[in-house]
mmCIF file of C-alpha atoms and ligand atoms in Angstrom:
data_model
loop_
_atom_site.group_PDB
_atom_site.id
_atom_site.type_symbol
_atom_site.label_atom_id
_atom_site.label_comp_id
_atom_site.label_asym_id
_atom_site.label_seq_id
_atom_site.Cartn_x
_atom_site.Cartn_y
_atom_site.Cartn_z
ATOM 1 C CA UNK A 1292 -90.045 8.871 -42.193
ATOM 2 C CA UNK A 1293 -86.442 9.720 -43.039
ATOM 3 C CA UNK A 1294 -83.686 7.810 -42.049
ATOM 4 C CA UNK A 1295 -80.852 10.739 -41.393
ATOM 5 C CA UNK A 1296 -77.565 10.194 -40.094
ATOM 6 C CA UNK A 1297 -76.455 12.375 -37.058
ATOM 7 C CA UNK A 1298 -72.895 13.159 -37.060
ATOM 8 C CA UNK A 1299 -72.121 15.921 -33.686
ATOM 9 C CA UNK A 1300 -68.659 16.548 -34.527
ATOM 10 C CA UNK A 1301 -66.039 18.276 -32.716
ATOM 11 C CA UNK A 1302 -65.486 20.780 -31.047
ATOM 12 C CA UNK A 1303 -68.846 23.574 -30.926
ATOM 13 C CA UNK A 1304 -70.433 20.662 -33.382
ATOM 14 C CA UNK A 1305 -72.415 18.875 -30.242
ATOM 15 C CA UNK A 1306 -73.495 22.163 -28.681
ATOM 16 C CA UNK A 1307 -74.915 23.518 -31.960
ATOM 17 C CA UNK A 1308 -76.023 20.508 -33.846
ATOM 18 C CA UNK A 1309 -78.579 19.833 -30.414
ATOM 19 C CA UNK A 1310 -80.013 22.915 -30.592
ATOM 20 C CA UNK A 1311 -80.423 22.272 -34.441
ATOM 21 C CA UNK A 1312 -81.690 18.670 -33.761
ATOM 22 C CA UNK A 1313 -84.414 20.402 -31.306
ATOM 23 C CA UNK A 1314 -85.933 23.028 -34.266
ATOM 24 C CA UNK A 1315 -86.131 20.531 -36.751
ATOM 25 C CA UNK A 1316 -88.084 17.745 -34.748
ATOM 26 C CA UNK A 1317 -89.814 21.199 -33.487
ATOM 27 C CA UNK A 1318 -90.973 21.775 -37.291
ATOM 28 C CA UNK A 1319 -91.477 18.424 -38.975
ATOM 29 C CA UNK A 1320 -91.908 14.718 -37.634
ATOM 30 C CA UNK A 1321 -90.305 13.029 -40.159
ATOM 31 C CA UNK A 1322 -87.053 12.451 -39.131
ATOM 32 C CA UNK A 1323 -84.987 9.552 -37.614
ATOM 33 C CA UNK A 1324 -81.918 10.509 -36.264
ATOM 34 C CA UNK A 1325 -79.070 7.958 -36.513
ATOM 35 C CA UNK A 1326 -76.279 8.583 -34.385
ATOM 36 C CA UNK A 1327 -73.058 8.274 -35.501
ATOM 37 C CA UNK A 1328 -69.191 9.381 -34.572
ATOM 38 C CA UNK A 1329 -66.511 10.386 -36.710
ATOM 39 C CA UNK A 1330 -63.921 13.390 -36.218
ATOM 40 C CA UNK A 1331 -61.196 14.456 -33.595
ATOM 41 C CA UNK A 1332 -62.949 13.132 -30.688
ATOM 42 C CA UNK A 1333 -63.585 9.589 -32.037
ATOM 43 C CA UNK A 1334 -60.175 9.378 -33.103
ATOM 44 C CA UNK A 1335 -59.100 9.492 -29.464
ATOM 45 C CA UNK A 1336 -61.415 6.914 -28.657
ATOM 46 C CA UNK A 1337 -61.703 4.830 -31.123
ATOM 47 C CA UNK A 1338 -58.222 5.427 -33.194
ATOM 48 C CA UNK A 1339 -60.167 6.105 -36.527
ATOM 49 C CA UNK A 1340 -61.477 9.466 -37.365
ATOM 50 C CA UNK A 1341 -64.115 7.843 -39.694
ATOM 51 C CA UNK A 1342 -64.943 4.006 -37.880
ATOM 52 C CA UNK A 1343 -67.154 1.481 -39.896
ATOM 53 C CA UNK A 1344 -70.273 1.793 -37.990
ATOM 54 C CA UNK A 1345 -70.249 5.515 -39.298
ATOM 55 C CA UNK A 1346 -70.029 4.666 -42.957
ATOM 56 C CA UNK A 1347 -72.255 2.258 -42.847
ATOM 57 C CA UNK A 1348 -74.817 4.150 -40.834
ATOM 58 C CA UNK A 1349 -74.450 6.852 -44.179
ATOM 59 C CA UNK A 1350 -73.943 4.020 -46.519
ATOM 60 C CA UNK A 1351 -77.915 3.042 -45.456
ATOM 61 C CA UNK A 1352 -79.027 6.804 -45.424
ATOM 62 C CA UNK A 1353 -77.969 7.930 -47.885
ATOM 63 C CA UNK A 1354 -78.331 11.413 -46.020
ATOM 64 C CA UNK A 1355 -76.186 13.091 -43.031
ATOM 65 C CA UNK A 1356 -76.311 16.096 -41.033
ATOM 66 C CA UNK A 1357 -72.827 16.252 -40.036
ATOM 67 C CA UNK A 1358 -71.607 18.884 -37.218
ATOM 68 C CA UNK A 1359 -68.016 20.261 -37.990
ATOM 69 C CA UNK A 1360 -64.607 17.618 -37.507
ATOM 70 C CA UNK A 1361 -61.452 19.338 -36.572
ATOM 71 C CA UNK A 1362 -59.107 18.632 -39.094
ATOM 72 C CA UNK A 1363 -55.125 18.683 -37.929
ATOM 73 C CA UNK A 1364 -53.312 21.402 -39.367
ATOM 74 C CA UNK A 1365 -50.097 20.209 -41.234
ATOM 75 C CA UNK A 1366 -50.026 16.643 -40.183
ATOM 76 C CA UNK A 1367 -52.310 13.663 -38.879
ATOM 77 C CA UNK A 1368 -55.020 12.054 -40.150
ATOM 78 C CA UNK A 1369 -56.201 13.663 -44.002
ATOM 79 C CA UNK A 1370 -59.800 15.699 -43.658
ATOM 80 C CA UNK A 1371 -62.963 13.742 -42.848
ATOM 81 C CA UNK A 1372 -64.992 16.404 -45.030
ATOM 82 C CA UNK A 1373 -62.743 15.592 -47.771
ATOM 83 C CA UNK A 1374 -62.719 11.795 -47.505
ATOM 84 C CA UNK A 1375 -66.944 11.954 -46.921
ATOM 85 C CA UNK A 1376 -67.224 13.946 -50.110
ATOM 86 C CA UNK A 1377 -64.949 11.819 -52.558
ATOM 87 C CA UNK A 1378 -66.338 7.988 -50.446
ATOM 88 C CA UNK A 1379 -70.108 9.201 -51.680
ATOM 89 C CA UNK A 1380 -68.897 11.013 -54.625
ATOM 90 C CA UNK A 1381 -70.647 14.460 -53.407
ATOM 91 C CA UNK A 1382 -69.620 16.584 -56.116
ATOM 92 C CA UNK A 1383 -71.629 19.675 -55.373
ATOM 93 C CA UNK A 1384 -71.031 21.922 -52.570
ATOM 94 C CA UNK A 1385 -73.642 24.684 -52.541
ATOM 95 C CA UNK A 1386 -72.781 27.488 -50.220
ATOM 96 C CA UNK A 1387 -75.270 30.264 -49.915
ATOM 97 C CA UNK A 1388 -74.316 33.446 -48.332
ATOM 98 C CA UNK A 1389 -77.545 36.084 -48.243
ATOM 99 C CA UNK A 1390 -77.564 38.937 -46.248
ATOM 100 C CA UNK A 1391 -79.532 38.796 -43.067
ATOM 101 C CA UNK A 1392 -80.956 42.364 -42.551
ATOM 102 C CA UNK A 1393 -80.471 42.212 -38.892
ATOM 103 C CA UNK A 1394 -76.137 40.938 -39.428
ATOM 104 C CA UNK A 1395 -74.684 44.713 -39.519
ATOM 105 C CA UNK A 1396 -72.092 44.301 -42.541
ATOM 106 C CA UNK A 1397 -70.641 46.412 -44.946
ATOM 107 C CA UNK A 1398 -73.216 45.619 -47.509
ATOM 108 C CA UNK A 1399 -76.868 45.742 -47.677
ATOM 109 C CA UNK A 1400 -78.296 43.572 -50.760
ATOM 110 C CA UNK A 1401 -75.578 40.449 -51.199
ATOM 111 C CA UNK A 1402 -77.212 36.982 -52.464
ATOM 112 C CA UNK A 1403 -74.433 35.048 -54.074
ATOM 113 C CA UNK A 1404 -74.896 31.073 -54.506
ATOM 114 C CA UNK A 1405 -70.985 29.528 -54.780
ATOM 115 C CA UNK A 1406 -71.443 26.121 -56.602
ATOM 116 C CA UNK A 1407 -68.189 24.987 -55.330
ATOM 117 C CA UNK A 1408 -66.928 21.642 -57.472
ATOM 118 C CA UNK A 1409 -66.227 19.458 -54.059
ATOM 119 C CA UNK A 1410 -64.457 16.302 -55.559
ATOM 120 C CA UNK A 1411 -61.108 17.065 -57.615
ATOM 121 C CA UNK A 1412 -58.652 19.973 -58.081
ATOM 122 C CA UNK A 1413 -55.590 20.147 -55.687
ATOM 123 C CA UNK A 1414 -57.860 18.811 -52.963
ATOM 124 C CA UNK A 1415 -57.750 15.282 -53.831
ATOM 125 C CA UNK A 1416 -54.838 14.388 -51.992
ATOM 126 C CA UNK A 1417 -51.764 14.002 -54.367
ATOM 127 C CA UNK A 1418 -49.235 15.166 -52.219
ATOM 128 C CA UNK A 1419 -45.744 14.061 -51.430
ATOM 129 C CA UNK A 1420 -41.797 15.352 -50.969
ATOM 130 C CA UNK A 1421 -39.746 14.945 -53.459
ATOM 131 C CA UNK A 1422 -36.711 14.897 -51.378
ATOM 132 C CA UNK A 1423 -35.512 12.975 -48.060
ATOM 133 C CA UNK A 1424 -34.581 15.956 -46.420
ATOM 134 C CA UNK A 1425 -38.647 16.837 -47.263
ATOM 135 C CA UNK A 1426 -37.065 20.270 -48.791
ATOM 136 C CA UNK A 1427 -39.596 20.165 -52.089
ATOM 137 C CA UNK A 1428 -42.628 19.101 -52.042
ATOM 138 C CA UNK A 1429 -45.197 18.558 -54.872
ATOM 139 C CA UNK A 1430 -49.321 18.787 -54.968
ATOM 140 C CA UNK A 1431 -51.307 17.550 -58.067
ATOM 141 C CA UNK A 1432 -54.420 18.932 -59.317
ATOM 142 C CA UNK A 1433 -56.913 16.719 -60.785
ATOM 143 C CA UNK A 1434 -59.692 18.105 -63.688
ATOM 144 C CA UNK A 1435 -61.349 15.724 -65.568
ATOM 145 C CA UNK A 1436 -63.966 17.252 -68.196
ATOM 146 C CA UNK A 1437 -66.968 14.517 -66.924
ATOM 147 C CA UNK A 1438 -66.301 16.314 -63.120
ATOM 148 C CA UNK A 1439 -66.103 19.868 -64.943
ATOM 149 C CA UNK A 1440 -69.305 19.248 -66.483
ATOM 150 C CA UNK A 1441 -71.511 17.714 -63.759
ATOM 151 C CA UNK A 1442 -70.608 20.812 -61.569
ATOM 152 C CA UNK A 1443 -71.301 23.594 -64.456
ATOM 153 C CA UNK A 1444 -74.559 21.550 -65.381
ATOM 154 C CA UNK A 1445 -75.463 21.656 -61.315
ATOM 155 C CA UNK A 1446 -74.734 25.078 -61.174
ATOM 156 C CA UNK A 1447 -76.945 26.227 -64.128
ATOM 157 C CA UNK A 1448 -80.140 23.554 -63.367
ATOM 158 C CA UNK A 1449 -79.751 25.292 -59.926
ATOM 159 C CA UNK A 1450 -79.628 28.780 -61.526
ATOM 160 C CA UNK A 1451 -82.538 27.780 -63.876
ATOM 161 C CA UNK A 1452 -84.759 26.110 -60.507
ATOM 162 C CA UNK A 1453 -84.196 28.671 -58.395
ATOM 163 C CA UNK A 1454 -84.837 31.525 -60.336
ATOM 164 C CA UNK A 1455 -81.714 33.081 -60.626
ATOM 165 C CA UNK A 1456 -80.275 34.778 -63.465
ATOM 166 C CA UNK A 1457 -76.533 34.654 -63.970
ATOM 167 C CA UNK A 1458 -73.463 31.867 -63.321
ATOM 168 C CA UNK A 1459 -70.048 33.250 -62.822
ATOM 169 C CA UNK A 1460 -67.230 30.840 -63.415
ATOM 170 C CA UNK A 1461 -64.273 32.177 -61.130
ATOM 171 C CA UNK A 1462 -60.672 30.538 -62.636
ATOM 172 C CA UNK A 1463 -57.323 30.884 -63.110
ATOM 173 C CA UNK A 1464 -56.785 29.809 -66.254
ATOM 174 C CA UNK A 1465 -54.254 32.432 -67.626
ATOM 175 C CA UNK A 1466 -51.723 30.687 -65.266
ATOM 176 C CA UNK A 1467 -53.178 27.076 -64.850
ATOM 177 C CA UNK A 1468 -53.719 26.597 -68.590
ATOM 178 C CA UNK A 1469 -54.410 22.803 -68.459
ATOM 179 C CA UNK A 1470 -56.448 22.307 -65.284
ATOM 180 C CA UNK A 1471 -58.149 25.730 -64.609
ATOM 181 C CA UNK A 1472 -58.469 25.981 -68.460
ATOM 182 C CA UNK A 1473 -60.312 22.804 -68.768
ATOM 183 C CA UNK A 1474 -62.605 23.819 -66.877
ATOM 184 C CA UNK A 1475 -63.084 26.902 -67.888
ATOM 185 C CA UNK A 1476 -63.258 25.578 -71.808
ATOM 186 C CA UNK A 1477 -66.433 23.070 -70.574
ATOM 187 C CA UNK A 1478 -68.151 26.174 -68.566
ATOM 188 C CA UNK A 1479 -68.197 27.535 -71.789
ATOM 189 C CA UNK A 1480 -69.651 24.593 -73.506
ATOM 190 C CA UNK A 1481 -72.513 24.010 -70.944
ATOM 191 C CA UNK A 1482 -73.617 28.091 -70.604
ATOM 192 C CA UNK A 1483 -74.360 27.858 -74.702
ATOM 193 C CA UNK A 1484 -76.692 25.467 -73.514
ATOM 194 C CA UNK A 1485 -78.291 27.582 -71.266
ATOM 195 C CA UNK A 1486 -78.915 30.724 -73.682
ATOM 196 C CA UNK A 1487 -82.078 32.062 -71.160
ATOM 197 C CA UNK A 1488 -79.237 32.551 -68.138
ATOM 198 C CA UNK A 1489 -76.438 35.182 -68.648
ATOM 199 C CA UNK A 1490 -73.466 33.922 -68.532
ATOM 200 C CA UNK A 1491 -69.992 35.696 -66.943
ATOM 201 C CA UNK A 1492 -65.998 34.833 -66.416
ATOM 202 C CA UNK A 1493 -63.651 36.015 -64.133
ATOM 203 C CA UNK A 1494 -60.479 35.257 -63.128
ATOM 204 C CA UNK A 1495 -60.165 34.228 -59.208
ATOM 205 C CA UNK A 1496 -57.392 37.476 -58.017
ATOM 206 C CA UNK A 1497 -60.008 39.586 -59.381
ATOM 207 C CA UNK A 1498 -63.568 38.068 -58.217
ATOM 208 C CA UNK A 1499 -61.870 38.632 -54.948
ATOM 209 C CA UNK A 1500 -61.638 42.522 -55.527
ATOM 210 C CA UNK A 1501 -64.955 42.508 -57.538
ATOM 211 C CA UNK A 1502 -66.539 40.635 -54.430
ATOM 212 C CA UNK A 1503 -65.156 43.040 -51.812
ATOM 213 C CA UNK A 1504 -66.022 46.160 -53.873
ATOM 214 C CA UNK A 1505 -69.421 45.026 -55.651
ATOM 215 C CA UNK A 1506 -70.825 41.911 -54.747
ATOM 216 C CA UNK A 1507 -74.082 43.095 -55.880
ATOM 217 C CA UNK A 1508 -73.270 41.895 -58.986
ATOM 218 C CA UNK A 1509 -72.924 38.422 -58.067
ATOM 219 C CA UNK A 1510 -75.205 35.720 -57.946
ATOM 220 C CA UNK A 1511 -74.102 32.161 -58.934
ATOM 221 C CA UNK A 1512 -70.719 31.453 -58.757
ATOM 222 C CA UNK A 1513 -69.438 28.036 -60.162
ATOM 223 C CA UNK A 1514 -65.603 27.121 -59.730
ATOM 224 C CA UNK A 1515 -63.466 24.102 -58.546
ATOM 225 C CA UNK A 1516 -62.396 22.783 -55.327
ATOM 226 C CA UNK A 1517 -59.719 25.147 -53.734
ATOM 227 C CA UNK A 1518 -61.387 28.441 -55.197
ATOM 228 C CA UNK A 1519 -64.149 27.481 -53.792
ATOM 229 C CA UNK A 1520 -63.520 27.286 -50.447
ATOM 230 C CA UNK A 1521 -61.695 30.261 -49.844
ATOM 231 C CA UNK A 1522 -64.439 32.141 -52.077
ATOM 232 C CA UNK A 1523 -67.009 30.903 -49.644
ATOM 233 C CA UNK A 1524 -65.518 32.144 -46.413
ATOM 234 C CA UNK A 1525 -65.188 35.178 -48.650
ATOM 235 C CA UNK A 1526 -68.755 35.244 -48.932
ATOM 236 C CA UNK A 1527 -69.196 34.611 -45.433
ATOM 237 C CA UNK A 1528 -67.588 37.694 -44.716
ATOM 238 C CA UNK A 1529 -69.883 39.826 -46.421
ATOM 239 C CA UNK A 1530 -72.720 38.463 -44.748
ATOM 240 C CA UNK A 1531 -71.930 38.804 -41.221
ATOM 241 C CA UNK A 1532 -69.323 35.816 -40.657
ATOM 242 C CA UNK A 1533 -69.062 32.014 -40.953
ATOM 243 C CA UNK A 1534 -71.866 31.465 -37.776
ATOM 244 C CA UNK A 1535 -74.381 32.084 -40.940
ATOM 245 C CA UNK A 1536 -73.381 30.035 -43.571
ATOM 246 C CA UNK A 1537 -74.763 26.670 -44.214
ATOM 247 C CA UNK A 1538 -73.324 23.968 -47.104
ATOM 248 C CA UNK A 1539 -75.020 21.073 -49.103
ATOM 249 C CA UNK A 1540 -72.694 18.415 -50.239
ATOM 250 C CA UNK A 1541 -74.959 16.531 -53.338
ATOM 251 C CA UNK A 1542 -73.826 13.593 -54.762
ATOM 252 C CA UNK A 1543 -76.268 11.216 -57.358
ATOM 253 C CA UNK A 1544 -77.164 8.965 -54.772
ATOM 254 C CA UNK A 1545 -76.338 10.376 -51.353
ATOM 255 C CA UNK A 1546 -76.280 14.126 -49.976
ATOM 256 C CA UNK A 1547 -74.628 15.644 -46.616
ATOM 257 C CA UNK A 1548 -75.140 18.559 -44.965
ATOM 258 C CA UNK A 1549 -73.365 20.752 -42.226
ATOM 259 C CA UNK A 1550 -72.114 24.602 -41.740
ATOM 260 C CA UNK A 1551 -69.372 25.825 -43.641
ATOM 261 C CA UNK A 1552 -67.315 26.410 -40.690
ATOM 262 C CA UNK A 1553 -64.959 24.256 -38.170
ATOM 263 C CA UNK A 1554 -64.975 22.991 -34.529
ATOM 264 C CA UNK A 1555 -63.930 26.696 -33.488
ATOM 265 C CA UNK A 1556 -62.021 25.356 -30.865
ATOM 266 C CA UNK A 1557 -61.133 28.837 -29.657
ATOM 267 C CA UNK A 1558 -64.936 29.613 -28.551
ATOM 268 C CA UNK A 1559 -65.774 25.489 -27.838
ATOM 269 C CA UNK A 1560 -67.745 25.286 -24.112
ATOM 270 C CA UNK A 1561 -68.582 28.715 -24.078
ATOM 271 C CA UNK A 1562 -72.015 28.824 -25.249
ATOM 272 C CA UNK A 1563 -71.848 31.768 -27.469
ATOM 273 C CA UNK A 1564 -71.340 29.764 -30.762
ATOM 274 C CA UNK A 1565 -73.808 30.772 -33.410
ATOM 275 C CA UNK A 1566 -76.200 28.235 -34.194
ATOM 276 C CA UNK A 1567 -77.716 29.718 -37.622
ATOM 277 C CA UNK A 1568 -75.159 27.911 -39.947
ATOM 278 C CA UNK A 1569 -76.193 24.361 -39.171
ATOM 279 C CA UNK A 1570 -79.967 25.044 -38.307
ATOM 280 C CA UNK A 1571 -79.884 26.508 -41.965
ATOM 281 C CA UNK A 1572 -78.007 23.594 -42.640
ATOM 282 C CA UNK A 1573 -80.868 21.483 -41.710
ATOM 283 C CA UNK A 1574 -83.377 23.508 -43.803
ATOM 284 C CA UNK A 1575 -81.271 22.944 -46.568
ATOM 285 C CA UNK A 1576 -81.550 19.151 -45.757
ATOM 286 C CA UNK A 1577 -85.721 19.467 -44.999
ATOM 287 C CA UNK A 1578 -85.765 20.903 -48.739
ATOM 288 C CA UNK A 1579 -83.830 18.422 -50.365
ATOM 289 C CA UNK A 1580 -86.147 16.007 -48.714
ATOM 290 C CA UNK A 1581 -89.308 17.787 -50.266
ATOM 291 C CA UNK A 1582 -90.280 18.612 -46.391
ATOM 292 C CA UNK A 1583 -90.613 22.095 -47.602
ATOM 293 C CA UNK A 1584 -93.454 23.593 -45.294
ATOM 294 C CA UNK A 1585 -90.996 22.438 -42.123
ATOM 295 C CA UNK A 1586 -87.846 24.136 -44.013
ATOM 296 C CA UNK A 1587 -89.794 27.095 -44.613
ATOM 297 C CA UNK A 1588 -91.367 27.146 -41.028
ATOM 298 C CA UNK A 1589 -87.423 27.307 -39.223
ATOM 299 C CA UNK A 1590 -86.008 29.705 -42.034
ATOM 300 C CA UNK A 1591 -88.481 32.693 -41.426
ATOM 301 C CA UNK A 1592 -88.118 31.474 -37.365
ATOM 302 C CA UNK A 1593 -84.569 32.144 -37.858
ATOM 303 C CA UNK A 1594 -85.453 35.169 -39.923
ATOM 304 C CA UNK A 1595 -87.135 36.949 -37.576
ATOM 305 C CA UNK A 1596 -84.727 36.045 -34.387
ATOM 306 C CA UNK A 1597 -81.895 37.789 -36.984
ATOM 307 C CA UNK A 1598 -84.195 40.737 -37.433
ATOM 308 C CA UNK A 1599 -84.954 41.433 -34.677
ATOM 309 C CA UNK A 1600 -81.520 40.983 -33.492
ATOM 310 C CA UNK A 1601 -82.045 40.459 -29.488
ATOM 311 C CA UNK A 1602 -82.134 37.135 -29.031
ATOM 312 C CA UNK A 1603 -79.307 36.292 -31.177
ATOM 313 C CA UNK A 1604 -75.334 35.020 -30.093
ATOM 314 C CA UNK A 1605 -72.359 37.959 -29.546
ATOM 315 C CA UNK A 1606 -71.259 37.510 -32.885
ATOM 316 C CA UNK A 1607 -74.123 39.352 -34.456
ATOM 317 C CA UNK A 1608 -74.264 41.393 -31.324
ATOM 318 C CA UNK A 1609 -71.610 42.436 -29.282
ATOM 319 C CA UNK A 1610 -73.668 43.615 -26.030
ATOM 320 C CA UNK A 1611 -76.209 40.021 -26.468
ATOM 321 C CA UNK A 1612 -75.731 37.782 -23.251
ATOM 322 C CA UNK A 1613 -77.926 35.268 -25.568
ATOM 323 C CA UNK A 1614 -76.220 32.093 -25.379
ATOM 324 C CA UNK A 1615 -76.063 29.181 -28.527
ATOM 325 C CA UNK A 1616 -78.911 27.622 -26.128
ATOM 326 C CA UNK A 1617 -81.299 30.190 -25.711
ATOM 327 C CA UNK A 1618 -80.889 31.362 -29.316
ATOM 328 C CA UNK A 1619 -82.172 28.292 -30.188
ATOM 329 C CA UNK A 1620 -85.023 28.545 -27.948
ATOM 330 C CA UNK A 1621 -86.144 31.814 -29.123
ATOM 331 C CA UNK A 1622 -86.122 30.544 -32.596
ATOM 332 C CA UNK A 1623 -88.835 27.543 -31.050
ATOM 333 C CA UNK A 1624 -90.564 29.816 -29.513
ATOM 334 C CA UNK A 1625 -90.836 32.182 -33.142
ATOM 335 C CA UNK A 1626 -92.241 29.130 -34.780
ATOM 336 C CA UNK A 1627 -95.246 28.775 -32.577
HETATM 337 P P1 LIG B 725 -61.245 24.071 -37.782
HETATM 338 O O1 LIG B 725 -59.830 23.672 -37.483
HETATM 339 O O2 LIG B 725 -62.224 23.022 -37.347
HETATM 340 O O3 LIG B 725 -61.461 24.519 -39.202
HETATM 341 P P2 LIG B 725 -61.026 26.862 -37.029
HETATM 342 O O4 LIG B 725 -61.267 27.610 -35.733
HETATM 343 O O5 LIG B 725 -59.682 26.893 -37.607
HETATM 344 O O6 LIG B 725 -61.560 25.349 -36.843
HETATM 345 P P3 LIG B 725 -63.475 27.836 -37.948
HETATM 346 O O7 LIG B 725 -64.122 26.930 -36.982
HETATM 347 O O8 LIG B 725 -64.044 27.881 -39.298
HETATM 348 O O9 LIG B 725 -61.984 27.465 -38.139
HETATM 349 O O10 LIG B 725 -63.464 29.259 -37.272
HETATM 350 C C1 LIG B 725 -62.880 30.424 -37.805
HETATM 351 C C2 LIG B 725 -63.275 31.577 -36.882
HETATM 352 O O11 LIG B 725 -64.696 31.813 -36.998
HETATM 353 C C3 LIG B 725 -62.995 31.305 -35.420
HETATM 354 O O12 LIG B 725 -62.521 32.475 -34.771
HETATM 355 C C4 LIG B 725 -64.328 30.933 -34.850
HETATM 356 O O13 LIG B 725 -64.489 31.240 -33.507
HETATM 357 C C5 LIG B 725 -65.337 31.695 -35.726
HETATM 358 N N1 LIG B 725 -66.555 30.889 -35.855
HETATM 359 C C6 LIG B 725 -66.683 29.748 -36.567
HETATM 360 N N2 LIG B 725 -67.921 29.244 -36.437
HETATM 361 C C7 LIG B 725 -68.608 30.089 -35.628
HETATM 362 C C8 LIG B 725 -69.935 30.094 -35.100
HETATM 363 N N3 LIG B 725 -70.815 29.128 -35.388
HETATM 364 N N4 LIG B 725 -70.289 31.123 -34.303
HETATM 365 C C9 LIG B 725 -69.422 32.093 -33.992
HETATM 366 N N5 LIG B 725 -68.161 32.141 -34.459
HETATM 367 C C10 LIG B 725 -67.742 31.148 -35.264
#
């Protein structure tokens, strides 16, 4: 058995994350759920967005399926995803955006792997005002060579494992000659290690314009925090939106996993919220675990619900009436 701690979240996070729950203890056996709370909703409960029971629940797991946490925009307590990621030093954030043959999108053949570096960069919270009147205010970016270097090696091990046969580092080091070029400098050290994988650079205005006009050519992409993120909802796009994307979060010693995506507040109680990103989430998770039969079971489930493309929620269909519920029961029922 697995011990695996259950995080709902906010927003469509319960509504999704049960129907998730439901395939995977449909498919394998070997999971304990632990319940836990953290996010938006137990922050109005319990005045922490993050309480002890929580940590401690993922500080015995060592692995979490987390649904999304709304995150305030501007001001209020600092992002649970971040603070998760930099507590259990989760330094890889794999985002894989395929396309799904039954997701209408512009582009027929996209499978791009962003190995996003999930620790340091301008997301590790060095922010302030320089002024009273709060008029300036300054952000730091951190890049240390050690976090450079786990993240490249990750990237090509996971190039090398999976088959794959290219790593893109995406950077702005023309401008951001110290950070961006640090880690730019170390990508270069660690691909001459890896002389079987090919290896490419581009700089981050113009992967976005390469991605939109050719993303054929893509398949790993390694880069740090910020470009990362925004590259990944990039990738989303290609593949028929952010209701398909799924994210591992891999640290040494502990790993999370969830959908790329937020609460959507603006579709929460609706039922139409597409499930996909966190049941791929979980197969993600089954992998990792080496419960690979189970993973594989739910992915060509999920597969064939896409393909098909009837029983799937509005956003890959506009004229569905399938709801986030009986999605997830159609997938079930395809894994009979
Ligand atoms: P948060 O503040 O938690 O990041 P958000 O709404 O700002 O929430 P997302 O949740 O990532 O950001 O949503 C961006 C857009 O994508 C929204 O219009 C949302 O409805 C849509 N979206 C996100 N997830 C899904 C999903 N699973 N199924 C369908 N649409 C989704």
């Amino acid at each position: 058995m697995y011990n695996v701690t259950l995080i709902k979240g906010d927003g469509i996070g319960p509504s999704i994350m049960e129907v998730a729950v439901k395939i995977i203890n449909a498919a394998s056996t070997k999971i304990n759920w632990e319940e836990a709370e953290a996010g938006m909703d137990a922050y109005n409960k319990y005045g922490t967005a993050l309480p002890d029971e929580t940590l401690a629940s993922i500080e015995k797991n060592r692995i979490a399926f987390k649904g999304p946490l709304t995150t305030p925009v501007g001001k209020g307590f600092r992002s649970i995803n971040v603070a998760l990621r930099q507590r259990y030093d989760l330094y890889a954030n794999v985002r894989p955006a395929k396309t799904w043959k039954g997701a209408q999108t512009r582009y027929d053949n996209v499978d791009i792997v962003i190995v996003r570096e999930n620790t340091e960069g301008l997301y590790v919270g060095l922010e302030h005002y320089l002024t009273k009147e709060k008029d300036i205010a300054e952000s730091l970016a951190v890049v240390t060579r050690k976090g450079s270097e786990r993240i490249v090696e990750y990237a090509f091990n996971y190039a090398k494992e999976n088959r794959r046969k290219k790593v893109t580092v995406c950077h702005k080091a023309n401008i951001l000659k110290y950070t961006s070029g640090l880690f730019l400098d170390v990508a270069r050290e660690v691909a001459a290690r890896y002389p079987e994988i090919e290896f490419d650079e581009k700089i981050i205005d113009a992967s976005c314009m390469h991605l939109v006009m050719n993303p054929e050519q893509f398949d790993v992409i390694v880069t740090t925090n910020m470009f990362g993120d925004i590259l990944s909802d990039l990738t989303a796009g290609l593949v028929g939106g952010l209701g398909l994307i799924p994210g591992a979060n891999i640290g040494d010693s502990a790993a999370l996993f969830e959908a790329v995506h937020g609460s959507a507040p603006d579709i929460t109680g609706k039922n139409i919220a597409n499930p996909t990103a966190v049941i791929m989430a979980g197969v993600m998770m089954l992998n990792h675990l080496g419960e690979t039969v189970a993973a594989t079971k739910i992915q060509r489930a999920v597969e064939k619900i896409i393909d098909e493309g009837q029983f799937v929620t509005p956003d890959l269909n506009p004229n569905s009436k399938t709801g986030t519920i009986e999605m997830g029961e159609a997938i079930i029922a395809a894994m009979q």
